[in-house]
Coordinates of C-alpha atoms in Angstrom, one line a residue:
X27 CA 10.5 -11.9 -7.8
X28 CA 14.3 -12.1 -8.7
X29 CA 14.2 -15.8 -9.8
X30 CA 10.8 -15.5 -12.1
X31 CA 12.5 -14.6 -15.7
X32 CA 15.0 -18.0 -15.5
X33 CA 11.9 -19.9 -14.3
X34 CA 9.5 -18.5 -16.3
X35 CA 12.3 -19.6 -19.2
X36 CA 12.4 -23.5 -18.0
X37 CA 8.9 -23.4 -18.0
X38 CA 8.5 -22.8 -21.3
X39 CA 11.8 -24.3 -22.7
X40 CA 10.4 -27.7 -20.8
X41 CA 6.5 -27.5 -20.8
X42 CA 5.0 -25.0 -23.2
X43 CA 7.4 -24.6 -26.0
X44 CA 5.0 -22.1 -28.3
X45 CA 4.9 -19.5 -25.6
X46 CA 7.3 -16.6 -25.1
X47 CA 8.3 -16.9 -21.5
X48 CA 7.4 -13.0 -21.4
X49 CA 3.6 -14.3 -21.8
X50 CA 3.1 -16.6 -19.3
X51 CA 1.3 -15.5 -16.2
X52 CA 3.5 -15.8 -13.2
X53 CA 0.2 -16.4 -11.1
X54 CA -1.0 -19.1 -14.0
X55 CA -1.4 -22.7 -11.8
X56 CA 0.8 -24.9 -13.5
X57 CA -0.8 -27.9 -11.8
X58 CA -4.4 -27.3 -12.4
X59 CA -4.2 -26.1 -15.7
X60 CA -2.0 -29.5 -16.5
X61 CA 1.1 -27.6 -17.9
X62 CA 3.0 -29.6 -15.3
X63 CA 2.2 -32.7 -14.1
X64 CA 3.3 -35.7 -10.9
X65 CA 6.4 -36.7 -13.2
X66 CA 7.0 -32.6 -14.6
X67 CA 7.1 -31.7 -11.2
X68 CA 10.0 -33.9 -10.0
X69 CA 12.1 -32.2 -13.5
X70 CA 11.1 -29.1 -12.1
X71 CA 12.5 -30.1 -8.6
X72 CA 15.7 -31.8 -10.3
X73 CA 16.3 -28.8 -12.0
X74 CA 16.1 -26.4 -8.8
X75 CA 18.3 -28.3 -7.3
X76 CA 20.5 -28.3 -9.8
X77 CA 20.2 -24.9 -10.9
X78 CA 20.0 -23.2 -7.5
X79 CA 22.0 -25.3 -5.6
X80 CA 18.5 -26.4 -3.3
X81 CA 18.8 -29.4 -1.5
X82 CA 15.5 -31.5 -1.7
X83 CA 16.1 -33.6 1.5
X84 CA 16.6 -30.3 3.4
X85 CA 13.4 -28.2 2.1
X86 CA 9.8 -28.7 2.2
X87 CA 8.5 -30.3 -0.8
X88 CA 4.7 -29.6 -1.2
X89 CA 3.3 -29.4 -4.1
X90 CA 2.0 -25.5 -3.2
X91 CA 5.5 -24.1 -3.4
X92 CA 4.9 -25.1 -7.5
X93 CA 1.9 -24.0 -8.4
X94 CA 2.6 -20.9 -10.7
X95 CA 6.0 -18.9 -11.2
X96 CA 5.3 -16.9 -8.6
X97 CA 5.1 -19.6 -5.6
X98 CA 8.5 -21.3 -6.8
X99 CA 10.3 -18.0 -7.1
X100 CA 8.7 -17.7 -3.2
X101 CA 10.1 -21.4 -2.4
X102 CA 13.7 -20.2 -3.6
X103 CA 13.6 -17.5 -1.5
X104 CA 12.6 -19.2 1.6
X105 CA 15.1 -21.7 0.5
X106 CA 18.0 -18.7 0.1
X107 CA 18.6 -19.5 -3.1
X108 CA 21.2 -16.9 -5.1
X109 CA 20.2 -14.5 -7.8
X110 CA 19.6 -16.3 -11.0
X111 CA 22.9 -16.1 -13.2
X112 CA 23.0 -16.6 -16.5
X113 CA 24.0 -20.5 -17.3

């Protein structure tokens, strides 16, 4: 999970702004527990792309590969997104 500590960081910065990043369950499901919702979820694919470089047209965009830190770390991988740098 080489991604989850910058997304774990969004996450937070974005949704849940009285959490330490360090806190939050990377298995926690964003959807269900309505930390992100329909319109979070695109911000949360806007900022992949931009962060990692994913193109959106040219990946699978199901709402699974977002469901918890964990799964979008997965998607990025699948996608062959880089090592998180610092930005």
């Amino acid at each position: 999970m080489q991604h989850a500590p910058v997304i774990a960081q969004f996450i937070v910065e974005e949704f849940l702004p009285d959490v330490p990043p360090g806190e939050l369950d990377v298995d926690l499901d964003l959807i269900d527990n309505g930390v992100v919702d329909s319109l979070g979820l695109l911000k949360v694919i806007a900022w992949l792309e931009e962060r990692f470089g994913i193109a959106a047209d040219q990946v699978e965009l199901a709402p699974e590969h977002f469901r918890s830190i964990r799964a979008i770390d997965a998607f990025l991988a699948r996608a062959g997104a880089e090592p998180a740098e610092a930005k």
